[in-house]
Tab-separated table of C-alpha atoms in Angstrom:
chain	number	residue	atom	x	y	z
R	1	UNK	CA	9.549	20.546	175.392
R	2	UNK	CA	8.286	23.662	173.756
R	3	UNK	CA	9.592	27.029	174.842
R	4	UNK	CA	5.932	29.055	175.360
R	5	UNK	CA	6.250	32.872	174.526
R	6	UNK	CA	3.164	34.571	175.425
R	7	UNK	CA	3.900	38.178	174.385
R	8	UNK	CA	1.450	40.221	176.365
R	9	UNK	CA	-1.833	39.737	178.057
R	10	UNK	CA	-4.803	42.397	176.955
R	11	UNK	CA	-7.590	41.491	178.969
R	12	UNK	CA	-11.382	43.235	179.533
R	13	UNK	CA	-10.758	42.632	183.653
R	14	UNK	CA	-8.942	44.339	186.448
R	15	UNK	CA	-5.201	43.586	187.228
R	16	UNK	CA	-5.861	41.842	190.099
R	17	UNK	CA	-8.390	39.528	188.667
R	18	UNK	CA	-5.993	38.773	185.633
R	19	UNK	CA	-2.885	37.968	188.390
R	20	UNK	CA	-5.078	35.506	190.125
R	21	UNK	CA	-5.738	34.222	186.432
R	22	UNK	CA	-2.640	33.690	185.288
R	23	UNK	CA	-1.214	32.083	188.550
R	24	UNK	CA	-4.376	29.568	188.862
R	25	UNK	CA	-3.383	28.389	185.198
R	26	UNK	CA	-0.019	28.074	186.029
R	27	UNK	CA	1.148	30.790	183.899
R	28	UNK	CA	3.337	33.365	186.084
R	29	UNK	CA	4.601	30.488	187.870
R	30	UNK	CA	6.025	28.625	185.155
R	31	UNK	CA	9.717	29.222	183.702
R	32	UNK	CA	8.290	27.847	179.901
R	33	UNK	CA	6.092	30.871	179.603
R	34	UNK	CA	7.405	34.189	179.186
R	35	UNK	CA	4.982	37.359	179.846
R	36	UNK	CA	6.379	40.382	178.349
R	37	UNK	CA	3.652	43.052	179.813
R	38	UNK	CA	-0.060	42.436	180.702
R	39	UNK	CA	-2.762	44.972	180.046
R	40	UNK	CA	-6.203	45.420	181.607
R	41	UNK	CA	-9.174	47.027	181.043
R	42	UNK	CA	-7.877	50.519	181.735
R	43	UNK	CA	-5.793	50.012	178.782
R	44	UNK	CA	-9.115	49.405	176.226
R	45	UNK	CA	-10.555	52.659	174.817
R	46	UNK	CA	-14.214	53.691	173.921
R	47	UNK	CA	-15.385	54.174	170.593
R	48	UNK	CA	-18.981	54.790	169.172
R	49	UNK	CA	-19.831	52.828	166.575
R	50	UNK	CA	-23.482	53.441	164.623
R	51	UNK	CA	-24.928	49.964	165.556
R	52	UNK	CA	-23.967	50.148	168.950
R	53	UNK	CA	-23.090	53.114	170.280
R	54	UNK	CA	-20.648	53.513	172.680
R	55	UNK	CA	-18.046	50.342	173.239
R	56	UNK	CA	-14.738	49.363	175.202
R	57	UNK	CA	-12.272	47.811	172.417
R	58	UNK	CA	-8.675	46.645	172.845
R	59	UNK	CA	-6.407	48.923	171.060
R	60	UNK	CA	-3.487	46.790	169.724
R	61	UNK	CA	-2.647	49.881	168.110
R	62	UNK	CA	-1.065	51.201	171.516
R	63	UNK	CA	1.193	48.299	171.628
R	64	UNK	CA	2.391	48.824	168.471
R	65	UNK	CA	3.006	52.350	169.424
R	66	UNK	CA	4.841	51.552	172.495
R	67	UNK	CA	6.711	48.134	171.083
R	68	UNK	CA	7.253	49.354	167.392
R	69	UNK	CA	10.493	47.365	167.141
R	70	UNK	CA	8.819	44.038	168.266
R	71	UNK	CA	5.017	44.461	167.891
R	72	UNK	CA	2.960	45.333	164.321
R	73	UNK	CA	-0.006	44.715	161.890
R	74	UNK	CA	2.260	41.899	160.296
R	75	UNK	CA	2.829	39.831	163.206
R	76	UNK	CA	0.309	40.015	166.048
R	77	UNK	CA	-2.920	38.276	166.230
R	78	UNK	CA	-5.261	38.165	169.351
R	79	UNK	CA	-7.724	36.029	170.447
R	80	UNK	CA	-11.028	36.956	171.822
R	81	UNK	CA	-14.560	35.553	172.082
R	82	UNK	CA	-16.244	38.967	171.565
R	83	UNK	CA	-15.680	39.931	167.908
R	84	UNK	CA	-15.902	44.082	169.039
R	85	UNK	CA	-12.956	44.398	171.519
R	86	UNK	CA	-11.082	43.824	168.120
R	87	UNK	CA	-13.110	46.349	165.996
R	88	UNK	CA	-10.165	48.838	165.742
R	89	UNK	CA	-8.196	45.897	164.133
R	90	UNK	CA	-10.436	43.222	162.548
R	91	UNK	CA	-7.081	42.278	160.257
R	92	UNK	CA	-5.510	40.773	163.683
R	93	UNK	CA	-8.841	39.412	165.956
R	94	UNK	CA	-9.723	35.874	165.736
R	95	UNK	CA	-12.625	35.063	167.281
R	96	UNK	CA	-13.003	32.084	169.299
R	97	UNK	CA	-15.633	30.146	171.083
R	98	UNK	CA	-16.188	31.082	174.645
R	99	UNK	CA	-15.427	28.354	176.930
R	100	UNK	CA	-18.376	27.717	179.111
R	101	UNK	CA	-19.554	25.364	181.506
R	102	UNK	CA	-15.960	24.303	182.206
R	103	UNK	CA	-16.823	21.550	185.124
R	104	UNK	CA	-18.913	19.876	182.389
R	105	UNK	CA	-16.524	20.369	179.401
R	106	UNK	CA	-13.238	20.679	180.366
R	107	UNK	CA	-11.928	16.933	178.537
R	108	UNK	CA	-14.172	18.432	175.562
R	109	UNK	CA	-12.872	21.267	174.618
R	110	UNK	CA	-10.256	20.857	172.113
R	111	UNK	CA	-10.295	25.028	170.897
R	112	UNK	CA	-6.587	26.079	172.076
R	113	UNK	CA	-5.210	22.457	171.160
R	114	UNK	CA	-6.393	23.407	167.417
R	115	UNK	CA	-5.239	26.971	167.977
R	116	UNK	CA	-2.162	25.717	168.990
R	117	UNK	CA	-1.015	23.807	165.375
R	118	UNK	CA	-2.803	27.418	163.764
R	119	UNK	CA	-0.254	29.798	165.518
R	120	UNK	CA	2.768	26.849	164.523
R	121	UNK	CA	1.397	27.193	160.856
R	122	UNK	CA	1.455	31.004	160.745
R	123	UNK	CA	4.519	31.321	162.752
R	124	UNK	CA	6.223	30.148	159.554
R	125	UNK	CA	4.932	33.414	157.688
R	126	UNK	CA	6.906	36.770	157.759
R	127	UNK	CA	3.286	38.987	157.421
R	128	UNK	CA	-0.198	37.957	158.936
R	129	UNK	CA	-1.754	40.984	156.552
R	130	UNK	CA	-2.704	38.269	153.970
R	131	UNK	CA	-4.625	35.687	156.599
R	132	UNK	CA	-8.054	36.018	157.302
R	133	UNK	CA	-8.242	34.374	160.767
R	134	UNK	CA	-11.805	34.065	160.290
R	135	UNK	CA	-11.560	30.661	158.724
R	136	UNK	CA	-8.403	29.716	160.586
R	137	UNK	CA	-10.141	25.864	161.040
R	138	UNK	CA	-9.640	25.718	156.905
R	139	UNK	CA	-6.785	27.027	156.768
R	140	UNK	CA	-5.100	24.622	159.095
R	141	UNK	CA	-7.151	21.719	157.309
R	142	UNK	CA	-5.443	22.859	154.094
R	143	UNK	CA	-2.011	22.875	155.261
R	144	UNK	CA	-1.722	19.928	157.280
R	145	UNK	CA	-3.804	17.683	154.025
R	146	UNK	CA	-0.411	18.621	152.249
């Protein structure tokens, strides 16, 4: 049995919508997985960006501010399938592919599975700074050929 730590929960959705979320998974309900502090949309920020103009992002940078002695640029990575709501820290987004059509693919999709044996691999490393999560499928290729 694993012990699941899911550090925090930044989501683009209202608090209530993220509850019902998270106890329809099975996640607040289940002793293995331990939720530090969830986050919703009033917690992104708007930026303006040249190509397209004004955007909601997720700001890990607050957490960092508010969980210094647990929470940085070396260890945190978040996972998102819109690349922009991690534009004010590319270093730490990885983007992943949205889950759709769920009644149709649900025994297909295998995404989280792989992300799983990523976040074992990089749990191993003492900084994230050097990954780019971008090609997180070849890295994990790589280290589990050796």
């Amino acid at each position: 049995m694993y012990y699941i730590c899911i550090p925090h929960v930044l989501a683009a959705t209202n608090m209530k919508w993220i509850e019902a979320k998270m106890k329809e998974l099975g996640v607040s309900t289940n002793a293995n997985y331990k939720i530090t502090f969830m986050l919703d949309s009033a917690a992104m920020i708007t930026v303006h960006t040249p190509r397209r103009g004004l955007i909601d992002v997720k700001p890990l940078g607050v957490i960092w501010g508010k969980f210094s002695e647990f929470y940085s640029k070396k260890n945190t990575i978040m996972f998102d399938d819109i690349g922009r709501n991690f534009l004010m820290n590319p270093q730490n987004g990885l983007k992943i592919r949205p889950f759709m059509k769920a009644h149709l693919n649900r025994d297909k999709d295998k995404e989280l599975l792989k992300l799983t044996q990523y976040l074992k691999e990089i749990a191993k490393l003492d900084d994230f700074l050097d990954l780019n999560h971008k090609y997180w499928e070849r890295y994990l290729s790589k280290k589990q050929g050796q």
